[in-house]
Short mmCIF file of C-alpha atoms and ligand atoms in Angstrom, two decimals:
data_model
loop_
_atom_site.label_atom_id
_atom_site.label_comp_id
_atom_site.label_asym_id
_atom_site.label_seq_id
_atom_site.Cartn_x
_atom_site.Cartn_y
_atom_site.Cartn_z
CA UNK A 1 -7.64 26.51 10.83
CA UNK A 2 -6.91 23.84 8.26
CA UNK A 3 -4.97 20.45 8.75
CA UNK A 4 -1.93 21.07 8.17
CA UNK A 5 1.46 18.61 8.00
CA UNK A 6 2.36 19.93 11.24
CA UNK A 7 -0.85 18.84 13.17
CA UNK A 8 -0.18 15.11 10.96
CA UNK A 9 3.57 15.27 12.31
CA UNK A 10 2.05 16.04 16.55
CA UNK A 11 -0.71 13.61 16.37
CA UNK A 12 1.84 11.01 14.92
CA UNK A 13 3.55 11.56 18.11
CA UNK A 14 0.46 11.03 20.10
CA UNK A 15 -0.83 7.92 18.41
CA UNK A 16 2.90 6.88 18.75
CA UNK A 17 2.78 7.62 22.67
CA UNK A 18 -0.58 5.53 22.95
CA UNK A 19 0.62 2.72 21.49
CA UNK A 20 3.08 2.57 24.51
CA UNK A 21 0.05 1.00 26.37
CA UNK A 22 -1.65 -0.57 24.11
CA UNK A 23 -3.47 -3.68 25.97
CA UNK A 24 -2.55 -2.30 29.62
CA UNK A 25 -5.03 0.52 30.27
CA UNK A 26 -8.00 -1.52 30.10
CA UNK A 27 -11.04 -1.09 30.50
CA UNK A 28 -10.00 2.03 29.28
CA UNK A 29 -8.49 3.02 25.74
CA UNK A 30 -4.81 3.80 25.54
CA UNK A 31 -4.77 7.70 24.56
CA UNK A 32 -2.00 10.06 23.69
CA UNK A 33 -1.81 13.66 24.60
CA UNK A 34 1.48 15.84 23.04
CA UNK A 35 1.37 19.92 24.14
CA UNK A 36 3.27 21.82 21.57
CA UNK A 37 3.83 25.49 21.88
CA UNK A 38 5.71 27.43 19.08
CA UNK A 39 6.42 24.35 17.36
CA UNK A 40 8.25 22.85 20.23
CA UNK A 41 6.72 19.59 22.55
CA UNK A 42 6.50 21.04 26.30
CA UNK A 43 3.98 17.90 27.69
CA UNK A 44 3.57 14.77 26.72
CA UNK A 45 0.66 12.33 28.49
CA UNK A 46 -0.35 8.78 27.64
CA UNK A 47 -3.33 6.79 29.76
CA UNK A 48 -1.57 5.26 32.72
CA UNK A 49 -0.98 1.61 33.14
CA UNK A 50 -4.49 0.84 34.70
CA UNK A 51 -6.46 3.85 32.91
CA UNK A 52 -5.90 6.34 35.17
CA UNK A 53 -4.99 9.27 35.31
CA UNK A 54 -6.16 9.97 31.48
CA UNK A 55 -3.31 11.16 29.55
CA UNK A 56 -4.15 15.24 28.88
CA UNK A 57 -3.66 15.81 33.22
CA UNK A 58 -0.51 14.07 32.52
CA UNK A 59 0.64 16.35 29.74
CA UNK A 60 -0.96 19.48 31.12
CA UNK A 61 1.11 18.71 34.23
CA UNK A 62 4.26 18.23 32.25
CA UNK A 63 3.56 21.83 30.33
CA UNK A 64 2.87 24.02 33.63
CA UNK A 65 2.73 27.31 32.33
CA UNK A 66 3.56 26.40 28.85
CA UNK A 67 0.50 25.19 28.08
CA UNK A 68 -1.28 28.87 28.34
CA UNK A 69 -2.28 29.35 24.50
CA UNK A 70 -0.85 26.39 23.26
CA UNK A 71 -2.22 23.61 21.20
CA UNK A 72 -3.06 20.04 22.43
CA UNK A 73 -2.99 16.95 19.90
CA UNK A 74 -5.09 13.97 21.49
CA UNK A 75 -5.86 10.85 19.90
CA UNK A 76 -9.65 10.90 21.30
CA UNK A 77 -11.94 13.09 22.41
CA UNK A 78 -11.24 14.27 26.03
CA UNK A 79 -13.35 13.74 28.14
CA UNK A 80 -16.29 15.35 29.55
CA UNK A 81 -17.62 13.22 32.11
CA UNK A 82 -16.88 12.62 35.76
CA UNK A 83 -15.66 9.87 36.36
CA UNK A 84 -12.64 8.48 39.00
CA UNK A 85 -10.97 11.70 37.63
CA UNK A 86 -12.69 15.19 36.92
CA UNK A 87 -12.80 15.90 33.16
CA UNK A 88 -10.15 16.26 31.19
CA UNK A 89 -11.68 18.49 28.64
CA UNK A 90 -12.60 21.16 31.83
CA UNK A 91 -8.73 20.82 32.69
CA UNK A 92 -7.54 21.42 29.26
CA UNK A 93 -10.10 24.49 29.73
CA UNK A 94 -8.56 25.52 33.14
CA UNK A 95 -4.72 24.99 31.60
CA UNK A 96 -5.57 27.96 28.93
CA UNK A 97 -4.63 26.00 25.74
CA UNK A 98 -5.89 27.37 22.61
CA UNK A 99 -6.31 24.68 20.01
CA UNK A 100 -7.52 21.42 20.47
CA UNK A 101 -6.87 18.57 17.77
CA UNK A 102 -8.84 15.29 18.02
CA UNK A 103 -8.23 12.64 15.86
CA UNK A 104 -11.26 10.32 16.70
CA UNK A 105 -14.44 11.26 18.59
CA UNK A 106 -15.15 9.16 21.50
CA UNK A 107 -18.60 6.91 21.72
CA UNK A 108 -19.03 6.41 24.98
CA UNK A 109 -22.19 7.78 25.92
CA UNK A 110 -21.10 9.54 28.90
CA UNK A 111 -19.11 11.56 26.02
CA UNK A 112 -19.52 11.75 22.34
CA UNK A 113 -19.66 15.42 21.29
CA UNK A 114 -19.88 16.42 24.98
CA UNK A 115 -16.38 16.98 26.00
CA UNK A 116 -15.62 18.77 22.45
CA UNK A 117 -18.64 20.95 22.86
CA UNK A 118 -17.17 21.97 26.47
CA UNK A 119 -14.03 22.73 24.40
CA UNK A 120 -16.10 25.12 22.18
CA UNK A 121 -17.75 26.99 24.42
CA UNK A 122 -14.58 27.95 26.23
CA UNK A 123 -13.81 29.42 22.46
CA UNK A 124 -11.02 26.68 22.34
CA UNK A 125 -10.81 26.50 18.61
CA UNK A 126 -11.35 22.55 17.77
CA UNK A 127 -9.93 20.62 14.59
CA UNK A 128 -11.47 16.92 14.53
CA UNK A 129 -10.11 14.10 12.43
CA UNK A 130 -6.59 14.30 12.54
CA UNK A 131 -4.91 11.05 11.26
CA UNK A 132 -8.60 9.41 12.04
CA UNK A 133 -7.64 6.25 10.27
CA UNK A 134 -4.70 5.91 12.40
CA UNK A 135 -5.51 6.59 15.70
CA UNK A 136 -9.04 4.03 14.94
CA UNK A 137 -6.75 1.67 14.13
CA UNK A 138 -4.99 1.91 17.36
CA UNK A 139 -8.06 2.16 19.55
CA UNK A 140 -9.61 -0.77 17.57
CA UNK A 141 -10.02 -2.80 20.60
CA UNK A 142 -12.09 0.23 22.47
CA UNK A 143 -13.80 1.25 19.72
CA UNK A 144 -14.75 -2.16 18.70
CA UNK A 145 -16.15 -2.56 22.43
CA UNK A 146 -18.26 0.58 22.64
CA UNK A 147 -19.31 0.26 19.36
CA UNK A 148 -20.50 -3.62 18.63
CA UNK A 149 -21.08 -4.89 22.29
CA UNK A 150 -18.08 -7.31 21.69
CA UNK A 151 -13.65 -7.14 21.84
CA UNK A 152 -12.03 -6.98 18.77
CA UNK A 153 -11.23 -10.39 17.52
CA UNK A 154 -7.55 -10.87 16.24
CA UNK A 155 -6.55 -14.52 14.85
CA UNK A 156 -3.36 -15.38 14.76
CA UNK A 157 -2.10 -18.04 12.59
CA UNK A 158 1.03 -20.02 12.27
CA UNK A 159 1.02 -22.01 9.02
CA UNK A 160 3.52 -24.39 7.60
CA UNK A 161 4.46 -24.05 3.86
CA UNK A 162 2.21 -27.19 3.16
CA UNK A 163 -1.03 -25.32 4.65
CA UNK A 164 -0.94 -26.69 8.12
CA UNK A 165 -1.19 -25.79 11.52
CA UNK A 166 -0.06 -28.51 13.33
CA UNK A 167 0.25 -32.55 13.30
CA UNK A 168 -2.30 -34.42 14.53
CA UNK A 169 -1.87 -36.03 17.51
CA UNK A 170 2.16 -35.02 17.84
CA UNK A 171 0.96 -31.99 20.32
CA UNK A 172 2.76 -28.68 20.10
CA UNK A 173 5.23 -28.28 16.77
CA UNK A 174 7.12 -25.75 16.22
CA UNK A 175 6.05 -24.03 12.82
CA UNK A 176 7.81 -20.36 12.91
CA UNK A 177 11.52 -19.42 14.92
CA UNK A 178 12.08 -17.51 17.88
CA UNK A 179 11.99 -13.96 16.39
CA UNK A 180 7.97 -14.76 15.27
CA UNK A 181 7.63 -16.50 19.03
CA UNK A 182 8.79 -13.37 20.55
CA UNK A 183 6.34 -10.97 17.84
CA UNK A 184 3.73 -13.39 18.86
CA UNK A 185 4.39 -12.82 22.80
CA UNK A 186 4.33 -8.79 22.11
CA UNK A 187 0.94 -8.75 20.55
CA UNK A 188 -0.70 -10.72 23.73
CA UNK A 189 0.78 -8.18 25.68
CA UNK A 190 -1.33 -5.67 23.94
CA UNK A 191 -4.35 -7.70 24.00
CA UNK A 192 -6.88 -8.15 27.29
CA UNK A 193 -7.66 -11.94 26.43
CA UNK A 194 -6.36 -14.79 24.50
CA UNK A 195 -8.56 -17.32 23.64
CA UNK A 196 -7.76 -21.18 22.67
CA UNK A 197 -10.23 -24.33 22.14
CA UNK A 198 -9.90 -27.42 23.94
CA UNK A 199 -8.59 -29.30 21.22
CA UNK A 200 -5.33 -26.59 21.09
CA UNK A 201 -5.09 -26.72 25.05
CA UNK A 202 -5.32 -30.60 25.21
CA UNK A 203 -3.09 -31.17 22.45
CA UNK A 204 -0.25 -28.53 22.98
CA UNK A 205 -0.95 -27.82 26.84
CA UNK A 206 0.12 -24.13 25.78
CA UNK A 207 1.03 -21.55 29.00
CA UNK A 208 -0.55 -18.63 26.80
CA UNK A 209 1.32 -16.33 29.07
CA UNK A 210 3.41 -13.41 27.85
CA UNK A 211 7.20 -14.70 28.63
CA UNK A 212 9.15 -12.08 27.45
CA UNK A 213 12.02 -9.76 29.87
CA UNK A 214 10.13 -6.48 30.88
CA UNK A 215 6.45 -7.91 29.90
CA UNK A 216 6.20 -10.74 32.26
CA UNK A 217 3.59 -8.75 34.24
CA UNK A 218 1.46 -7.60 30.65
CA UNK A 219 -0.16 -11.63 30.46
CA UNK A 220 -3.74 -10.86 29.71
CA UNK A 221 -6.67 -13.11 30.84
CA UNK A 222 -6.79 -16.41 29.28
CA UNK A 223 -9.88 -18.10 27.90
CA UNK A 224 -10.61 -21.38 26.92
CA UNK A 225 -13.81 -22.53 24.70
CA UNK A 226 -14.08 -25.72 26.55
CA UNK A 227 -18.02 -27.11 26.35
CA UNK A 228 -18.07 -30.39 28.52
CA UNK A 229 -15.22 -29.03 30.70
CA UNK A 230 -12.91 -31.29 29.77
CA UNK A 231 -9.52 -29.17 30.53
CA UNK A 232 -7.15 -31.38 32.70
CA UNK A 233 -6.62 -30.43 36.20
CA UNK A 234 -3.15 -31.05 36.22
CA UNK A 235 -2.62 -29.01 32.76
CA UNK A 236 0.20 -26.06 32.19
CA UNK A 237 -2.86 -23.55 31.73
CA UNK A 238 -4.22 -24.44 35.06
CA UNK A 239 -1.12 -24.61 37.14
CA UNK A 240 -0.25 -20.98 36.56
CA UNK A 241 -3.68 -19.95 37.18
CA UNK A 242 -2.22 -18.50 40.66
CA UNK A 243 -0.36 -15.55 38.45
CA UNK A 244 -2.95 -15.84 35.41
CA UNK A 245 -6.25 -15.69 35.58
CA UNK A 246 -8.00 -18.16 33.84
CA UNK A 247 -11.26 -18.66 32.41
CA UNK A 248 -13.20 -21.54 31.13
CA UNK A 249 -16.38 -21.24 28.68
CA UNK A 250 -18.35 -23.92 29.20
CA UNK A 251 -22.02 -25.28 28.48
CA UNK A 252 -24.84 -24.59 30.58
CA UNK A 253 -24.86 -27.18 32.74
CA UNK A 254 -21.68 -29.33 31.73
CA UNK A 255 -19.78 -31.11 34.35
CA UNK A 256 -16.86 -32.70 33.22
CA UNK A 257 -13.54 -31.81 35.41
CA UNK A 258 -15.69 -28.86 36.03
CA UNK A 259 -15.19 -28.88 39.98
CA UNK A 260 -11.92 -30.26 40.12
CA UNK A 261 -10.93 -26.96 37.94
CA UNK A 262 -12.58 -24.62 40.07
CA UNK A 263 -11.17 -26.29 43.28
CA UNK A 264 -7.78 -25.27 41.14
CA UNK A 265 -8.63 -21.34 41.19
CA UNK A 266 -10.24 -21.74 37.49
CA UNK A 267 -13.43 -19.19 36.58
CA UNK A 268 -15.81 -21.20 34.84
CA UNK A 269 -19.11 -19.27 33.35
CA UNK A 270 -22.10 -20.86 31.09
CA UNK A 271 -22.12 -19.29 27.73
CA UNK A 272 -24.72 -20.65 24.78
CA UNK A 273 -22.35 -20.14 22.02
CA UNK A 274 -19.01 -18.11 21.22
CA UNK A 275 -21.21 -14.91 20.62
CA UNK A 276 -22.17 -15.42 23.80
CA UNK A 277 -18.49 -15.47 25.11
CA UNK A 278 -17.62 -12.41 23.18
CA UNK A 279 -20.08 -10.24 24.85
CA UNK A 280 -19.72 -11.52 27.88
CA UNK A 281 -15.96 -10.73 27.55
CA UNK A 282 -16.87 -7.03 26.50
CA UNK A 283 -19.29 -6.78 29.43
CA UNK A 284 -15.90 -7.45 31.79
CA UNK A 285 -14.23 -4.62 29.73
CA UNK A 286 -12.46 -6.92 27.80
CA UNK A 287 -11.80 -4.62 24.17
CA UNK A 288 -9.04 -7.24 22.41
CA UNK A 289 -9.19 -10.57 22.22
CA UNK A 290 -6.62 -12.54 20.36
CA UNK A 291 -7.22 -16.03 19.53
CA UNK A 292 -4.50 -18.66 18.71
CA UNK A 293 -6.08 -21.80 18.09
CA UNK A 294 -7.10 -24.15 17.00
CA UNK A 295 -8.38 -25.10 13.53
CA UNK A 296 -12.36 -25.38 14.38
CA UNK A 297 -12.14 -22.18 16.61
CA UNK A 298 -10.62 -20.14 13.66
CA UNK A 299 -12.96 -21.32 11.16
CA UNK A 300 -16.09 -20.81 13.42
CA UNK A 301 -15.52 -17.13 13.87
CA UNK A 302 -14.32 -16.44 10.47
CA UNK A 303 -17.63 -18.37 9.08
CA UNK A 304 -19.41 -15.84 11.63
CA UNK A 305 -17.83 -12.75 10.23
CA UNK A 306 -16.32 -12.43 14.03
CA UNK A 307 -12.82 -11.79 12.87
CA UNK A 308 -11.67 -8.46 12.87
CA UNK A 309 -7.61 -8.88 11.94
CA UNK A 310 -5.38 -11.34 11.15
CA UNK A 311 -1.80 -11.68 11.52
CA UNK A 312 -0.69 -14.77 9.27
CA UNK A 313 2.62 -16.14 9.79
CA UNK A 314 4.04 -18.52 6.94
CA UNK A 315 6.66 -20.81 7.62
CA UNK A 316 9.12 -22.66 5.71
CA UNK A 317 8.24 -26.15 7.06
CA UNK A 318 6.39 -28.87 6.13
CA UNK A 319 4.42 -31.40 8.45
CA UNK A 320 3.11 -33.84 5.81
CA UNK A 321 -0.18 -36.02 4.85
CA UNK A 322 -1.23 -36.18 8.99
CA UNK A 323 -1.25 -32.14 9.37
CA UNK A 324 -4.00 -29.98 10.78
CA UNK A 325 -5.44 -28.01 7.55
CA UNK A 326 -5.19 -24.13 8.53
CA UNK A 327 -8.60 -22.33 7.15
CA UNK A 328 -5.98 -19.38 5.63
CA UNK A 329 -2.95 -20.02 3.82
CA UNK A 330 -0.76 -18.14 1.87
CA UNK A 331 -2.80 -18.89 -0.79
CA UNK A 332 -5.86 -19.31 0.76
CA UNK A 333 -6.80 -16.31 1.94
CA UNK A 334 -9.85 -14.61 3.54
CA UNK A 335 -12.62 -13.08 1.62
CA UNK A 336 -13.64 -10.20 2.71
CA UNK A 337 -10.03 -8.57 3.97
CA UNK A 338 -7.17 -6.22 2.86
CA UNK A 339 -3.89 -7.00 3.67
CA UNK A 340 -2.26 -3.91 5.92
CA UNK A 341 1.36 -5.10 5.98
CA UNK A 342 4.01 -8.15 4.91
CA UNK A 343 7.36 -8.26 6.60
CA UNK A 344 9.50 -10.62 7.82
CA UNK A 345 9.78 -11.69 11.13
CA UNK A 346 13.53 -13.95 11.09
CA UNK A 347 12.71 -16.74 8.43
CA UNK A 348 9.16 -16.15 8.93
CA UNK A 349 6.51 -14.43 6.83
CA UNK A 350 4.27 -12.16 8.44
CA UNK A 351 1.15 -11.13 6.76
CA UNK A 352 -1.72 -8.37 8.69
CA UNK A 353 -4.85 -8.24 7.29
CA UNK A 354 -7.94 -6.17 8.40
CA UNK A 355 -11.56 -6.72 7.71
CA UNK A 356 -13.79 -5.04 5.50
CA UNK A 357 -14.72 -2.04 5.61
CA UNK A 358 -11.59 -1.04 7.42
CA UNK A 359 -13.44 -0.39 10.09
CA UNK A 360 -16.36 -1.69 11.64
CA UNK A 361 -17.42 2.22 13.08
CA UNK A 362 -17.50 3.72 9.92
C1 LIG B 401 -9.62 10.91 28.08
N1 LIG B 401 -8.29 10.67 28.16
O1 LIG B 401 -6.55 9.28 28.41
C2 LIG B 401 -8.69 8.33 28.28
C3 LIG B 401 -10.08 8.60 28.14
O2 LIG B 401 -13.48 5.23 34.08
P1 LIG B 401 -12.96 6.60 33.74
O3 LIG B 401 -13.54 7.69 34.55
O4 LIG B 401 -11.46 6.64 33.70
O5 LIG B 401 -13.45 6.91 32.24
C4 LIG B 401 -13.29 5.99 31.20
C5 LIG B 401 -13.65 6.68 29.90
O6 LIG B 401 -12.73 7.76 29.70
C6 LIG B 401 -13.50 5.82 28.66
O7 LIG B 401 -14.64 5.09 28.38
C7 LIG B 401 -13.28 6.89 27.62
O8 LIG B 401 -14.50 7.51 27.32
C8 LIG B 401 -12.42 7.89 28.33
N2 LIG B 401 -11.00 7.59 28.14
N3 LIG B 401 -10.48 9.89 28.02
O9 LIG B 401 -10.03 12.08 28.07
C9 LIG B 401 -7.79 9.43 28.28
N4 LIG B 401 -8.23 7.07 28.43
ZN1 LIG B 402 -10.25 12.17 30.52
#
């Protein structure tokens, strides 16, 4: 059977589901599963907070007896292996459902092509490639994982309408309102990891926490890029380590306030360099990273071709002659990138971009 609008219009619905969890499921990708049956939903599933159960149980569950002969729109593969929880492909199988439409196959090993091939032989007819686009943009952290051994890298920018970041030596300013604060505090809730350098956490001693009603509990893993260890003990980042994690990249072999930290609860691991960092992240099952300063740390993985998005927000404000020159501006902007989306967030400017080729799987 062809693709039809209908199929675009269900797996809409499923990417839209999965993006409910975006940044919470992790190790594991945040997946949508709708169950429609004469062109009416009867299940809907979405990866649980955690990763388990996957989200086609969930749906399947939802659909009982509705789902005999009906058709199941999932955002990736099911799958095939067995893992804390039997396969979902032999489920969808054992539920009776017809038609299965995929939007993106999945890579990890223990899968790709296995768990639609169990599909096939139970004469399930299969459509792949469903909103592809989509749905890869929303699994970007996973697939960025499985496929390049490292998280997808998202930079995040807040730059004053003379093409600065900050002022030097005045510690944290405020650049964009409350409305971009509060954007800014919903996308670390969908990361796993924000990252900083020691320059940003000595300057601004930043929380990097998610403070927002509802999310308190979705503050990913913090990470500092901090060579001679030379985070303060008595720092904002460390004190909440108790309800944060917190993790500190350091040298091999650098001492600094290294002990005193770790006597504080902070994690503090050796890396050679910040591609070191990145795959050490992935190894943990780290899949999005989003890093928020400062100047050096933006330009170092940009110059490295380690940035995968960008969300650039422009503010009215100037700082001056003593500002902190941002490595993107307005009109300064990245080689190598398409621009997704500009909106405004209250007086501020938002501008997405996304890296070249669109993405890095293709
Ligand atoms: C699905 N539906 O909702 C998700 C899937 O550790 P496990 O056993 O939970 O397996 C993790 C793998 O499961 C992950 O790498 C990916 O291949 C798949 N995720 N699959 O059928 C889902 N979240
Ligand atoms: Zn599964």
């Amino acid at each position: 059977m062809s693709i039809t609008a209908r199929d675009e219009r269900f797996m809409r619905e499923a990417i839209e589901l999965s993006l409910g969890h975006l940044g919470r499921t992790g190790p594991n990708p945040s997946v949508g599963c709708v169950i429609v049956k004469g062109g009416e939903v009867v299940g809907r599933g979405v990866t649980a907070l955690g990763g388990r159960p996957h989200a086609e149980p969930q749906a399947i569950a939802e659909a009982g007896d509705n789902a005999r002969g009906a058709t199941a729109y999932v955002t990736l593969e099911p799958c095939s292996h067995h893992g804390k929880t039997p396969p979902c492909a032999n489920a969808i199988v054992a539920a009776g459902i017809s038609r299965v439409v995929v939007a993106v196959a999945d890579p990890d090993p223990r899968v790709s092509g296995r768990g639609l091939k169990i599909l096939a032989d139970a004469d399930i007819e299969v459509t792949i490639g469903v909103l592809q686009k989509d749905a890869r943009r929303a699994m970007g952290g996973y697939l960025t994982r499985q496929t390049k051994g490292r998280p997808q890298v998202t930079l995040k920018l807040a730059v004053s309408a003379d093409g600065m970041l900050g002022r030097k030596g005045a510690g944290q300013v405020a650049i964009t309102g409350s409305e971009a604060r509060e954007a800014v505090h919903r996308l670390r809730a969908e990361c796993d990891a924000i990252l900083v350098g020691i320059g940003t956490a000595l300057a601004d001693d930043p929380e990097l926490t998610v403070r927002l009603p509802g999310l308190e509990t979705a503050s990913p893993l913090r990470v500092v890029l901090d060579r001679r260890a030379e985070l303060q003990p008595g720092s904002k980042l460390v004190a909440g380590v108790g309800r944060v994690p917190l993790l500190l990249a350091i040298s091999p072999g650098a001492n600094g306030n290294r002990k005193a930290l770790e006597e504080r609860g902070v994690e503090t691991v050796e890396v050679a360099g910040i591609e070191d960092l990145l795959s050490l992240l992935a190894q943990r099952g780290i899949s999005s990273l989003m890093v928020e300063g400062g100047a050096r740390v933006a330009s170092d993985l940009l110059a490295r071709g380690l940035v995968d998005r960008i969300h650039l927000y422009d503010a009215a404000m100037t700082i001056g002659p003593d500002g902190i020159a941002s490595p993107i501006t307005a009109t300064r902007l990245p080689a190598g990138f398409v621009r997704l989306e500009t909106r405004n967030v209250g007086a501020d400017r938002l501008q997405i971009f996304e890296r070249l080729p669109a993405s890095a799987w293709v």
